[in-house]
C-alpha cells in the first residue's frame, strides 16, 4: 500500500506543472516534503525520496534551487576532471591490494545541499561533501578490506567514520561511511558497500 501511495504521489509531482493555481502547487509540494519524502526515506526508497524532494524543492523555493544548480554547474566545470582522477586512484589502490571494486563519484542533489546549508548555517563554499565516492565490492569482508586499504593510503578525518554494516539503520540500510584527505588533497566522503547493499539503499 505504501509503495502504491508513493508511486501515485511521484506521478502527481512529475505532472504538477500542469496545475494552474500556484498556491495549490505549493501546498502539494510542501505536503510532499513534509510527509511523502520522509516516508520514502524511512522505508528505504532512496531514489523515490530524492526525486520527490527535488520536484517539491523546485516548486517551493525555485530561486534557491536555481542558484545551487548554477553553482554545481560551475563546480562541475572546475572539478569534473579531479573527480575522475580520484576515482581512478582509489580503484588502482584497491586493485593493487586484490580487492575487486567499482568506484565512482556522485554529486549531491540540490535539495540535500540546501538542507545542509540551512541546518549548519554555512555557505556553499564551506561544504566539503558536494562530491562523494561510492565503492562497490563483492562481499561484506571486502567492504572492510577496502576500508583498510583506503585508510592506509590516505588519512581519515576524525569522527567521520560510521559502520552501518555491523549496525544497520532501521530501514536496513547497510554501508561503511568514511571521510579522508584523499588524492590531490581533496577531502572526500566515501561509502563502501556490496552490490546487494547498494540495491537495498537505492531501491
C-alpha positions as MATLAB code, in Angstrom:
seq = 'XXXXXXXXXXXXXXXXXXXXXXXXXXXXXXXXXXXXXXXXXXXXXXXXXXXXXXXXXXXXXXXXXXXXXXXXXXXXXXXXXXXXXXXXXXXXXXXXXXXXXXXXXXXXXXXXXXXXXXXXXXXXXXXXXXXXXXXXXXXXXXXXXXXXXXXXXXXXXXXXXXXXXXXXXXXXXXXXXXXXXXXXXXXXXXXXXXXXXXXXXXX';
ca = [
       0.000    0.000    0.000;
       2.840    2.395    0.873;
       4.603    1.708   -2.422;
       1.392    2.370   -4.396;
       0.804    5.607   -2.464;
       4.394    6.756   -3.068;
       4.183    5.883   -6.784;
       0.915    7.827   -7.057;
       2.453   10.882   -5.341;
       5.563   10.652   -7.534;
       3.362   10.688  -10.635;
       1.429   13.684   -9.242;
       4.673   15.566   -8.600;
       6.003   14.833  -12.091;
       2.875   16.447  -13.560;
       2.490   19.252  -11.006;
       3.415   21.901  -13.594;
       0.046   21.373  -15.254;
      -1.854   22.656  -12.200;
      -2.940   26.237  -12.888;
      -3.022   27.545   -9.297;
       0.392   28.286   -7.801;
      -0.961   28.101   -4.226;
      -2.201   24.557   -4.853;
       1.143   23.535   -6.386;
       2.991   24.877   -3.355;
       0.603   23.150   -0.921;
       1.083   19.774   -2.640;
       4.851   20.291   -2.816;
       5.010   21.184    0.903;
       2.935   18.115    1.810;
       5.310   16.003   -0.303;
       8.385   17.341    1.527;
       6.811   17.020    4.968;
       5.139   13.606    4.619;
       5.863   11.591    1.483;
       9.628   12.105    1.047;
      10.371   11.227    4.726;
       8.090    8.199    4.382;
      10.020    7.032    1.305;
      13.295    7.509    3.187;
      12.070    5.647    6.265;
      11.221    2.515    4.251;
      14.481    2.697    2.286;
      13.280    4.002   -1.116;
      16.160    6.428   -1.650;
      15.568    7.063   -5.356;
      11.883    7.872   -4.863;
      12.712   10.045   -1.835;
      15.339   12.030   -3.784;
      13.078   12.636   -6.763;
      10.165   13.710   -4.536;
      12.457   16.159   -2.697;
      13.847   17.634   -5.914;
      10.425   18.066   -7.512;
       8.999   19.654   -4.348;
      12.027   21.956   -3.920;
      11.536   23.195   -7.485;
       8.036   24.468   -6.599;
       8.641   25.652   -3.028;
      11.911   27.557   -3.482;
      12.761   27.832   -7.202;
      15.230   30.726   -6.694;
      17.327   28.787   -4.172;
      17.297   25.692   -6.378;
      18.366   27.666   -9.460;
      21.225   29.304   -7.503;
      22.506   25.918   -6.296;
      22.210   24.343   -9.767;
      24.314   27.193  -11.205;
      26.976   26.737   -8.519;
      27.044   22.993   -9.224;
      27.482   23.609  -12.956;
      30.420   25.914  -12.225;
      31.941   23.361   -9.835;
      31.466   20.573  -12.377;
      33.450   22.570  -14.922;
      36.350   23.159  -12.498;
      36.399   19.838  -10.587;
      34.994   17.325  -13.061;
      38.451   16.074  -14.052;
      39.531   15.842  -10.401;
      36.609   13.515   -9.646;
      37.709   11.160  -12.447;
      41.321   11.273  -11.210;
      40.301   10.452   -7.621;
      38.088    7.564   -8.782;
      40.993    6.195  -10.833;
      43.497    6.433   -7.976;
      41.159    4.770   -5.463;
      40.435    1.985   -7.993;
      44.153    1.479   -8.597;
      44.919    1.164   -4.846;
      42.151   -1.384   -4.377;
      43.251   -3.356   -7.438;
      46.846   -3.479   -6.125;
      45.512   -4.888   -2.845;
      43.476   -7.532   -4.670;
      40.063   -6.059   -3.806;
      37.823   -6.056   -6.902;
      35.692   -2.902   -6.849;
      33.733   -0.356   -8.858;
      34.483    3.230   -7.814;
      32.540    6.252   -8.976;
      31.983    9.830   -7.876;
      28.496   11.188   -7.323;
      27.179   14.693   -6.831;
      24.803   15.677   -4.035;
      21.423   16.776   -5.334;
      20.388   20.446   -4.932;
      17.799   19.830   -2.203;
      20.181   17.864    0.038;
      22.771   20.651   -0.397;
      20.205   23.323    0.504;
      19.027   21.320    3.544;
      22.602   21.005    4.798;
      23.299   24.713    4.246;
      20.191   25.548    6.303;
      20.894   23.010    9.045;
      24.531   24.019    9.550;
      24.122   27.736    8.731;
      27.112   27.685    6.375;
      27.860   28.924    2.861;
      28.166   26.808   -0.296;
      31.958   27.146   -0.345;
      32.188   25.599    3.155;
      30.595   22.318    2.102;
      33.162   19.524    1.975;
      30.996   16.701    0.649;
      29.370   18.026   -2.523;
      31.155   15.177   -4.265;
      31.126   11.782   -2.626;
      32.516    8.487   -3.844;
      30.891    5.094   -3.775;
      32.981    1.919   -3.636;
      31.040   -1.210   -4.647;
      32.667   -4.542   -3.770;
      31.684   -8.231   -3.933;
      31.357   -9.298   -0.308;
      30.927   -7.939    3.210;
      34.518   -8.950    4.019;
      35.675   -6.919    1.001;
      33.962   -3.836    2.484;
      36.272   -3.946    5.499;
      39.301   -4.844    3.371;
      38.596   -1.865    1.102;
      38.230    0.371    4.154;
      41.655   -0.777    5.405;
      43.281   -0.094    2.023;
      41.751    3.398    1.855;
      42.709    4.300    5.437;
      46.277    3.101    4.925;
      46.572    5.175    1.750;
      45.010    8.432    2.967;
      44.491    9.980    6.427;
      40.967    9.732    7.804;
      39.046   12.681    9.246;
      38.435   12.124   12.992;
      34.832   11.295   13.973;
      33.781   10.855   10.335;
      33.606    7.044   10.286;
      30.313    5.149   10.615;
      29.716    1.413   10.398;
      26.169    0.770    9.214;
      27.075   -2.812    8.255;
      27.522   -4.140   11.788;
      24.754   -1.784   12.982;
      22.273   -1.242   10.106;
      19.802    1.645   10.096;
      16.167    0.859   10.913;
      15.284    0.703    7.210;
      18.017   -1.964    6.712;
      20.480    0.498    5.128;
      23.977   -1.018    5.321;
      27.225    0.659    4.301;
      30.551    1.883    5.662;
      30.985    5.678    5.649;
      34.342    7.376    5.955;
      35.869   10.738    5.037;
      39.553   11.016    4.132;
      42.000   13.590    2.819;
      42.427   11.794   -0.461;
      44.380   12.180   -3.699;
      45.211   15.794   -4.686;
      44.466   16.830   -1.085;
      40.726   16.602   -1.727;
      38.554   15.935    1.322;
      36.353   13.104    0.118;
      33.432   11.242    1.597;
      33.210    7.543    0.754;
      30.504    4.922    1.024;
      31.695    1.322    0.830;
      29.118   -1.409    0.235;
      28.276   -4.559   -1.738;
      26.028   -4.677   -4.820;
      23.214   -6.129   -2.684;
      23.590   -3.371   -0.069;
      23.551   -0.778   -2.836;
      20.279   -2.144   -4.256;
      18.651   -2.021   -0.811;
      19.962    1.516   -0.220;
      18.765    2.850   -3.569;
      15.543    0.945   -4.152;
];
